[in-house]
Every structure is written in structure tokens, then in C-alpha cells.
PDB file of C-alpha atoms in Angstrom:
ATOM      1  CA  UNK A 391      -0.104  -0.059   0.069  1.00 55.00           C
ATOM      2  CA  UNK A 392       1.218   3.911  -0.695  1.00 73.00           C
ATOM      3  CA  UNK A 393       2.099   6.231   2.199  1.00 90.00           C
ATOM      4  CA  UNK A 394      -0.668   6.681   4.467  1.00 96.00           C
ATOM      5  CA  UNK A 395      -0.872  10.046   5.612  1.00 98.00           C
ATOM      6  CA  UNK A 396      -0.068  10.191   9.993  1.00 98.00           C
ATOM      7  CA  UNK A 397      -0.732  12.776  11.988  1.00 98.00           C
ATOM      8  CA  UNK A 398       0.867  12.930  15.387  1.00 98.00           C
ATOM      9  CA  UNK A 399      -1.053  13.880  18.513  1.00 98.00           C
ATOM     10  CA  UNK A 400       1.613  14.769  21.455  1.00 98.00           C
ATOM     11  CA  UNK A 401      -0.321  15.073  24.702  1.00 97.00           C
ATOM     12  CA  UNK A 402       1.780  17.371  26.365  1.00 95.00           C
ATOM     13  CA  UNK A 403      -1.181  18.545  28.731  1.00 87.00           C
ATOM     14  CA  UNK A 404      -0.424  16.807  32.596  1.00 74.00           C
ATOM     15  CA  UNK A 405       0.210  18.423  35.607  1.00 70.00           C
ATOM     16  CA  UNK A 406       2.866  16.319  36.789  1.00 62.00           C
ATOM     17  CA  UNK A 407       1.990  15.799  39.880  1.00 67.00           C
ATOM     18  CA  UNK A 408       4.883  13.428  40.775  1.00 63.00           C
ATOM     19  CA  UNK A 409       7.509  15.578  39.614  1.00 68.00           C
ATOM     20  CA  UNK A 410       8.268  17.834  43.173  1.00 70.00           C
ATOM     21  CA  UNK A 411       7.650  20.997  41.309  1.00 70.00           C
ATOM     22  CA  UNK A 412       9.486  20.146  38.374  1.00 72.00           C
ATOM     23  CA  UNK A 413       7.687  20.941  34.561  1.00 85.00           C
ATOM     24  CA  UNK A 414       8.212  17.465  33.193  1.00 87.00           C
ATOM     25  CA  UNK A 415       7.508  18.988  29.919  1.00 91.00           C
ATOM     26  CA  UNK A 416       9.706  21.814  29.852  1.00 92.00           C
ATOM     27  CA  UNK A 417      12.467  20.318  32.115  1.00 92.00           C
ATOM     28  CA  UNK A 418      15.694  20.077  30.450  1.00 93.00           C
ATOM     29  CA  UNK A 419      17.758  17.589  28.753  1.00 94.00           C
ATOM     30  CA  UNK A 420      20.932  18.671  27.556  1.00 91.00           C
ATOM     31  CA  UNK A 421      19.614  22.098  27.569  1.00 92.00           C
ATOM     32  CA  UNK A 422      16.641  21.093  25.635  1.00 95.00           C
ATOM     33  CA  UNK A 423      13.065  21.073  26.955  1.00 96.00           C
ATOM     34  CA  UNK A 424      11.746  17.700  26.974  1.00 96.00           C
ATOM     35  CA  UNK A 425       8.809  18.581  24.679  1.00 97.00           C
ATOM     36  CA  UNK A 426      11.106  19.697  22.184  1.00 97.00           C
ATOM     37  CA  UNK A 427      12.606  16.425  22.193  1.00 97.00           C
ATOM     38  CA  UNK A 428       9.719  14.617  21.642  1.00 98.00           C
ATOM     39  CA  UNK A 429       8.273  16.523  18.600  1.00 98.00           C
ATOM     40  CA  UNK A 430      11.193  16.808  16.670  1.00 98.00           C
ATOM     41  CA  UNK A 431      11.745  12.957  16.752  1.00 98.00           C
ATOM     42  CA  UNK A 432       8.454  13.309  14.626  1.00 98.00           C
ATOM     43  CA  UNK A 433       9.253  16.080  12.698  1.00 98.00           C
ATOM     44  CA  UNK A 434      12.175  13.847  11.469  1.00 98.00           C
ATOM     45  CA  UNK A 435      10.170  10.624  11.155  1.00 98.00           C
ATOM     46  CA  UNK A 436       8.989  10.280   7.683  1.00 98.00           C
ATOM     47  CA  UNK A 437       6.327   8.701   8.451  1.00 98.00           C
ATOM     48  CA  UNK A 438       4.784  11.667  10.043  1.00 98.00           C
ATOM     49  CA  UNK A 439       2.950  14.554   8.013  1.00 98.00           C
ATOM     50  CA  UNK A 440       2.011  16.696  10.420  1.00 98.00           C
ATOM     51  CA  UNK A 441       1.961  17.433  14.167  1.00 98.00           C
ATOM     52  CA  UNK A 442      -0.624  19.133  16.989  1.00 98.00           C
ATOM     53  CA  UNK A 443       0.724  19.477  20.111  1.00 98.00           C
ATOM     54  CA  UNK A 444      -2.054  19.234  23.069  1.00 98.00           C
ATOM     55  CA  UNK A 445      -0.595  21.387  25.916  1.00 96.00           C
ATOM     56  CA  UNK A 446      -1.924  23.202  28.766  1.00 94.00           C
ATOM     57  CA  UNK A 447      -3.246  26.756  29.233  1.00 94.00           C
ATOM     58  CA  UNK A 448      -0.188  28.369  30.660  1.00 93.00           C
ATOM     59  CA  UNK A 449       2.289  26.443  28.113  1.00 94.00           C
ATOM     60  CA  UNK A 450       0.137  27.409  25.124  1.00 96.00           C
ATOM     61  CA  UNK A 451       2.330  30.173  24.136  1.00 96.00           C
ATOM     62  CA  UNK A 452       6.073  28.495  25.595  1.00 95.00           C
ATOM     63  CA  UNK A 453       5.510  25.670  23.634  1.00 96.00           C
ATOM     64  CA  UNK A 454       4.678  27.454  19.574  1.00 97.00           C
ATOM     65  CA  UNK A 455       7.594  29.796  20.122  1.00 97.00           C
ATOM     66  CA  UNK A 456       9.617  26.769  20.882  1.00 96.00           C
ATOM     67  CA  UNK A 457       7.901  24.968  17.819  1.00 97.00           C
ATOM     68  CA  UNK A 458       8.872  28.520  15.700  1.00 97.00           C
ATOM     69  CA  UNK A 459      12.027  29.184  16.959  1.00 97.00           C
ATOM     70  CA  UNK A 460      13.251  25.733  15.860  1.00 97.00           C
ATOM     71  CA  UNK A 461      11.803  25.486  12.315  1.00 96.00           C
ATOM     72  CA  UNK A 462       9.214  22.147  13.571  1.00 98.00           C
ATOM     73  CA  UNK A 463       7.516  22.678  10.019  1.00 97.00           C
ATOM     74  CA  UNK A 464       5.217  19.852  10.668  1.00 98.00           C
ATOM     75  CA  UNK A 465       3.777  21.510  13.681  1.00 98.00           C
ATOM     76  CA  UNK A 466       0.199  22.461  12.062  1.00 97.00           C
ATOM     77  CA  UNK A 467      -1.377  24.252  15.710  1.00 97.00           C
ATOM     78  CA  UNK A 468      -0.310  23.742  19.051  1.00 98.00           C
ATOM     79  CA  UNK A 469      -4.132  23.267  20.732  1.00 97.00           C
ATOM     80  CA  UNK A 470      -5.651  23.682  24.288  1.00 97.00           C
ATOM     81  CA  UNK A 471      -5.336  20.165  25.930  1.00 95.00           C
ATOM     82  CA  UNK A 472      -8.669  19.080  28.370  1.00 92.00           C
ATOM     83  CA  UNK A 473      -8.935  18.081  31.824  1.00 89.00           C
ATOM     84  CA  UNK A 474      -8.388  14.169  31.144  1.00 90.00           C
ATOM     85  CA  UNK A 475      -5.764  12.417  28.982  1.00 92.00           C
ATOM     86  CA  UNK A 476      -9.051  11.657  26.626  1.00 94.00           C
ATOM     87  CA  UNK A 477     -10.410  14.763  26.103  1.00 94.00           C
ATOM     88  CA  UNK A 478      -6.928  16.328  25.318  1.00 95.00           C
ATOM     89  CA  UNK A 479      -6.500  13.604  22.431  1.00 97.00           C
ATOM     90  CA  UNK A 480      -9.959  14.081  21.271  1.00 97.00           C
ATOM     91  CA  UNK A 481      -9.186  17.819  21.321  1.00 97.00           C
ATOM     92  CA  UNK A 482      -6.043  17.480  19.158  1.00 98.00           C
ATOM     93  CA  UNK A 483      -7.886  14.932  16.767  1.00 98.00           C
ATOM     94  CA  UNK A 484     -10.537  18.146  16.432  1.00 98.00           C
ATOM     95  CA  UNK A 485      -7.587  20.115  14.813  1.00 98.00           C
ATOM     96  CA  UNK A 486      -5.904  17.113  12.497  1.00 98.00           C
ATOM     97  CA  UNK A 487      -5.891  17.006   8.751  1.00 98.00           C
ATOM     98  CA  UNK A 488      -9.153  15.730   7.220  1.00 97.00           C
ATOM     99  CA  UNK A 489      -6.620  14.126   5.273  1.00 97.00           C
ATOM    100  CA  UNK A 490      -5.205  12.064   8.067  1.00 98.00           C
ATOM    101  CA  UNK A 491      -6.112   8.400   7.331  1.00 98.00           C
ATOM    102  CA  UNK A 492      -3.622   6.941  11.003  1.00 98.00           C
ATOM    103  CA  UNK A 493      -2.993   9.539  14.260  1.00 98.00           C
ATOM    104  CA  UNK A 494       0.015   8.926  16.351  1.00 98.00           C
ATOM    105  CA  UNK A 495      -0.649   9.544  19.787  1.00 98.00           C
ATOM    106  CA  UNK A 496       2.523  10.334  21.704  1.00 98.00           C
ATOM    107  CA  UNK A 497       3.410  11.295  25.135  1.00 97.00           C
ATOM    108  CA  UNK A 498       4.765  14.086  24.965  1.00 97.00           C
ATOM    109  CA  UNK A 499       7.078  13.565  27.835  1.00 96.00           C
ATOM    110  CA  UNK A 500       8.790  10.401  26.286  1.00 97.00           C
ATOM    111  CA  UNK A 501      11.516  12.395  24.551  1.00 98.00           C
ATOM    112  CA  UNK A 502      14.004   9.965  23.530  1.00 98.00           C
ATOM    113  CA  UNK A 503      11.439   7.517  20.885  1.00 98.00           C
ATOM    114  CA  UNK A 504      13.268   6.510  18.132  1.00 98.00           C
ATOM    115  CA  UNK A 505      12.764   6.746  14.450  1.00 98.00           C
ATOM    116  CA  UNK A 506      12.390   3.043  14.875  1.00 98.00           C
ATOM    117  CA  UNK A 507       9.718   2.759  16.970  1.00 98.00           C
ATOM    118  CA  UNK A 508       7.902   5.306  14.897  1.00 98.00           C
ATOM    119  CA  UNK A 509       8.051   3.370  11.751  1.00 98.00           C
ATOM    120  CA  UNK A 510       7.074   0.708  12.947  1.00 98.00           C
ATOM    121  CA  UNK A 511       4.183   1.779  15.216  1.00 98.00           C
ATOM    122  CA  UNK A 512       3.037   3.434  12.011  1.00 98.00           C
ATOM    123  CA  UNK A 513       3.349   0.725   9.713  1.00 98.00           C
ATOM    124  CA  UNK A 514       1.872  -2.212  11.706  1.00 98.00           C
ATOM    125  CA  UNK A 515      -1.166   0.025  12.543  1.00 98.00           C
ATOM    126  CA  UNK A 516      -1.196   1.003   8.348  1.00 97.00           C
ATOM    127  CA  UNK A 517      -2.105  -2.769   8.168  1.00 97.00           C
ATOM    128  CA  UNK A 518      -4.362  -3.530  11.351  1.00 98.00           C
ATOM    129  CA  UNK A 519      -5.477  -0.523  12.278  1.00 98.00           C
ATOM    130  CA  UNK A 520      -4.168  -0.630  15.542  1.00 98.00           C
ATOM    131  CA  UNK A 521      -0.210  -0.978  17.083  1.00 98.00           C
ATOM    132  CA  UNK A 522       1.756   0.093  20.043  1.00 98.00           C
ATOM    133  CA  UNK A 523       4.856  -0.271  21.401  1.00 98.00           C
ATOM    134  CA  UNK A 524       5.894  -2.017  23.936  1.00 98.00           C
ATOM    135  CA  UNK A 525       8.735  -3.972  26.148  1.00 98.00           C
ATOM    136  CA  UNK A 526       8.344  -7.767  27.939  1.00 97.00           C
ATOM    137  CA  UNK A 527       7.703  -6.479  32.391  1.00 96.00           C
ATOM    138  CA  UNK A 528      11.410  -8.158  33.670  1.00 94.00           C
ATOM    139  CA  UNK A 529      10.137  -7.451  37.293  1.00 95.00           C
ATOM    140  CA  UNK A 530       7.205 -10.358  38.570  1.00 96.00           C
ATOM    141  CA  UNK A 531       4.093  -8.042  39.087  1.00 96.00           C
ATOM    142  CA  UNK A 532       1.810  -8.683  41.637  1.00 96.00           C
ATOM    143  CA  UNK A 533      -2.111  -7.956  42.130  1.00 96.00           C
ATOM    144  CA  UNK A 534      -2.338  -6.932  45.425  1.00 97.00           C
ATOM    145  CA  UNK A 535      -5.536  -5.223  47.558  1.00 97.00           C
ATOM    146  CA  UNK A 536      -5.366  -3.438  50.175  1.00 96.00           C
ATOM    147  CA  UNK A 537      -1.356  -4.498  50.787  1.00 96.00           C
ATOM    148  CA  UNK A 538      -2.069  -7.734  50.288  1.00 98.00           C
ATOM    149  CA  UNK A 539      -1.237 -10.041  47.076  1.00 97.00           C
ATOM    150  CA  UNK A 540      -3.799 -11.765  45.859  1.00 96.00           C
ATOM    151  CA  UNK A 541      -2.424 -13.068  41.902  1.00 97.00           C
ATOM    152  CA  UNK A 542       0.512 -13.812  40.313  1.00 97.00           C
ATOM    153  CA  UNK A 543       0.118 -13.054  36.932  1.00 96.00           C
ATOM    154  CA  UNK A 544       2.439 -15.155  34.063  1.00 96.00           C
ATOM    155  CA  UNK A 545       5.369 -12.594  33.291  1.00 94.00           C
ATOM    156  CA  UNK A 546       5.524 -14.386  29.670  1.00 94.00           C
ATOM    157  CA  UNK A 547       2.084 -12.400  29.285  1.00 96.00           C
ATOM    158  CA  UNK A 548       2.957  -9.113  30.710  1.00 97.00           C
ATOM    159  CA  UNK A 549       3.897  -6.238  28.229  1.00 97.00           C
ATOM    160  CA  UNK A 550       4.660  -2.098  29.405  1.00 97.00           C
ATOM    161  CA  UNK A 551       2.974  -0.634  26.826  1.00 98.00           C
ATOM    162  CA  UNK A 552       4.747   2.900  25.337  1.00 98.00           C
ATOM    163  CA  UNK A 553       4.037   5.402  22.934  1.00 98.00           C
ATOM    164  CA  UNK A 554       3.048   6.549  19.667  1.00 98.00           C
ATOM    165  CA  UNK A 555       0.346   4.514  20.180  1.00 98.00           C
ATOM    166  CA  UNK A 556      -1.097   4.756  16.042  1.00 98.00           C
ATOM    167  CA  UNK A 557      -4.665   3.748  15.297  1.00 98.00           C
ATOM    168  CA  UNK A 558      -6.791   4.259  12.312  1.00 98.00           C
ATOM    169  CA  UNK A 559      -8.418   7.822  12.471  1.00 98.00           C
ATOM    170  CA  UNK A 560     -12.030   6.843  12.548  1.00 97.00           C
ATOM    171  CA  UNK A 561     -11.728   3.917  15.022  1.00 98.00           C
ATOM    172  CA  UNK A 562      -9.478   6.164  17.774  1.00 98.00           C
ATOM    173  CA  UNK A 563     -11.871   8.674  17.179  1.00 98.00           C
ATOM    174  CA  UNK A 564     -15.210   6.482  17.995  1.00 97.00           C
ATOM    175  CA  UNK A 565     -13.360   4.695  20.626  1.00 97.00           C
ATOM    176  CA  UNK A 566     -12.548   7.468  22.520  1.00 97.00           C
ATOM    177  CA  UNK A 567     -16.106   9.064  21.964  1.00 96.00           C
ATOM    178  CA  UNK A 568     -17.515   6.090  23.392  1.00 96.00           C
ATOM    179  CA  UNK A 569     -14.915   5.798  26.594  1.00 94.00           C
ATOM    180  CA  UNK A 570     -16.100   9.531  27.205  1.00 93.00           C
ATOM    181  CA  UNK A 571     -20.022   8.508  26.969  1.00 94.00           C
ATOM    182  CA  UNK A 572     -19.630   5.816  29.130  1.00 93.00           C
ATOM    183  CA  UNK A 573     -17.209   7.850  31.399  1.00 90.00           C
ATOM    184  CA  UNK A 574     -14.168   5.568  31.487  1.00 86.00           C
ATOM    185  CA  UNK A 575     -10.951   6.457  32.854  1.00 82.00           C
ATOM    186  CA  UNK A 576      -8.217   5.987  30.346  1.00 86.00           C
ATOM    187  CA  UNK A 577      -4.580   6.030  31.030  1.00 84.00           C
ATOM    188  CA  UNK A 578      -3.615   5.155  27.562  1.00 92.00           C
ATOM    189  CA  UNK A 579      -5.460   5.120  24.310  1.00 96.00           C
ATOM    190  CA  UNK A 580      -5.013   1.520  23.623  1.00 97.00           C
ATOM    191  CA  UNK A 581      -7.720   1.014  26.442  1.00 96.00           C
ATOM    192  CA  UNK A 582     -10.593   3.085  24.470  1.00 97.00           C
ATOM    193  CA  UNK A 583     -10.125   0.534  21.360  1.00 97.00           C
ATOM    194  CA  UNK A 584      -9.822  -2.783  23.470  1.00 96.00           C
ATOM    195  CA  UNK A 585     -13.259  -1.370  25.129  1.00 94.00           C
ATOM    196  CA  UNK A 586     -14.392  -2.067  21.585  1.00 94.00           C
ATOM    197  CA  UNK A 587     -13.516  -5.028  21.380  1.00 95.00           C
ATOM    198  CA  UNK A 588     -10.722  -4.197  18.624  1.00 97.00           C
ATOM    199  CA  UNK A 589      -7.408  -5.805  18.454  1.00 98.00           C
ATOM    200  CA  UNK A 590      -4.504  -4.018  18.991  1.00 98.00           C
ATOM    201  CA  UNK A 591      -0.911  -5.254  17.692  1.00 98.00           C
ATOM    202  CA  UNK A 592       2.228  -4.727  19.797  1.00 98.00           C
ATOM    203  CA  UNK A 593       5.773  -4.078  18.043  1.00 98.00           C
ATOM    204  CA  UNK A 594       9.111  -4.052  19.742  1.00 98.00           C
ATOM    205  CA  UNK A 595       9.716  -0.735  22.064  1.00 98.00           C
ATOM    206  CA  UNK A 596      12.269   0.048  23.976  1.00 98.00           C
ATOM    207  CA  UNK A 597      14.052   0.017  27.110  1.00 96.00           C
ATOM    208  CA  UNK A 598      15.207   3.947  26.053  1.00 97.00           C
ATOM    209  CA  UNK A 599      11.921   5.155  25.330  1.00 98.00           C
ATOM    210  CA  UNK A 600      10.977   5.996  28.397  1.00 97.00           C
ATOM    211  CA  UNK A 601       8.840   8.568  30.086  1.00 96.00           C
ATOM    212  CA  UNK A 602       9.515  11.133  32.316  1.00 94.00           C
ATOM    213  CA  UNK A 603       7.306  10.869  35.473  1.00 90.00           C
ATOM    214  CA  UNK A 604       9.575  11.139  38.084  1.00 90.00           C
ATOM    215  CA  UNK A 605      12.632  13.337  38.959  1.00 90.00           C
ATOM    216  CA  UNK A 606      14.495  10.098  38.691  1.00 94.00           C
ATOM    217  CA  UNK A 607      13.663   9.479  35.348  1.00 94.00           C
ATOM    218  CA  UNK A 608      15.295  12.893  34.078  1.00 94.00           C
ATOM    219  CA  UNK A 609      18.559  11.612  35.136  1.00 95.00           C
ATOM    220  CA  UNK A 610      18.016   8.364  33.272  1.00 97.00           C
ATOM    221  CA  UNK A 611      16.881  10.024  30.351  1.00 97.00           C
ATOM    222  CA  UNK A 612      20.230  12.408  30.882  1.00 97.00           C
ATOM    223  CA  UNK A 613      22.334   8.884  31.162  1.00 97.00           C
ATOM    224  CA  UNK A 614      20.410   7.452  27.869  1.00 97.00           C
ATOM    225  CA  UNK A 615      21.579  10.391  25.663  1.00 95.00           C
ATOM    226  CA  UNK A 616      24.821  10.816  27.076  1.00 95.00           C
ATOM    227  CA  UNK A 617      25.320   7.404  26.222  1.00 95.00           C
ATOM    228  CA  UNK A 618      23.696   7.912  22.438  1.00 93.00           C
ATOM    229  CA  UNK A 619      25.640  11.112  22.311  1.00 90.00           C
ATOM    230  CA  UNK A 620      29.130   9.026  22.490  1.00 92.00           C
ATOM    231  CA  UNK A 621      27.947   5.792  20.360  1.00 81.00           C
TER     232      UNK A 621
END
């Protein structure tokens, strides 16, 4: 099949509650804000045709200026997000091009995503309608209620899902509207699609494709960057 028009929605509207007052989106890695690194990865990807960044009111101007100053020509718009992830992604969907057939949804705080991950997730979604990068879980995971273990799932069946999560535009739009109507709280976009009974296919993610949620993650991300810079 030919190239499917793919819009990236980069969600940078969270409140960063676990960052001890540091704004994870504007926190610096190698003297560059996290959000700039994330957007630049999608700017560089041949699989991505346009980018919509969704952020908080107080970041609309700073993020817009960053994109302009760094000549990120694929950025169509920096738009205002909502209270929840679902509302923020729907806000982004409202602004993507009418030509969009696929939508790649990316955490703004995942600045180390590789070109290979973006390309494989978009290609897989082009063939199947829904795809996401994931890595096998290394730790033994326990299910616990009130701090008492009640189950130990088989580790071979457990995966940590990353972003970009890529879907056919119509599919993710219907799935998120449905989730919103039923008031389902989602931490990722695959869940909305799973609720419709649609299969999501996994592609290999990377341990380096980490999400910055705590101050330690910034330290680890900087170490990953330092290593990349010396390779």
C-alpha cells in the first residue's frame, strides 16, 4: 500500500504531580526542553505528515514559540488540552487534517522515542488499524488488594506499553467518544480501542523510550542521551 497520511498528536497537558514541582514538559535534557525533543523526533520521521501538540493553557505560548524558533515545520497547531487524557486527545483529533488516515498519539514526556519505533508502529497500524510499542516486563508483577498479594500473573504475558500508539483515525475517534460517554477513565489510548473489542497489535518498544514522570527519570534520560551522544 502507498503512504497513509499520518498525523501525530503529542499530548503535553498533564500536571506533572510526581515531579516535585518540576514541569516535566519544560524540564531540560542537554539544555533542551523535553517537549522540544519529543516533537523533533516526529518532525524527523518520514512516516509522520503533521503534528498537533496539545498542552495546558500556561504552556500554549512557550510551546508555540519553541516550535517556531526551532523550525518544526510539521507542527500544524499547538492546541489547548482538556482535563483528562481522553479530552486532550479528542481536542487534538479536532485539529488534525481532513486527510489524516492514521493518528499517532505520543506522550509529550517521552523524548527519547526512536525513529525505528515510530516507523514500525505507524507501519503496523497501517496494516491492522491499531498498534503500539511495548517491552516485556522484567519484574515479577503482583496483583494486591489493601497491600496483600492476591495474584501473580504469568510474566510471559505481561508487557509495558509505550507510545506512540497508532490507530486508524476513525477507529480512535469512535473509541474515545465512546469512552468519554461511558465515563471510563483511561491511562492510555489502546484501552479505549480494546473496550470496543478491537485488537491492538504490539511492535517492539525500547527500554530507552522512557516516560519522564519522576525526577529520577530525568537522570536516567540524561544518561541515555549521554550514551547516544558518544556512540
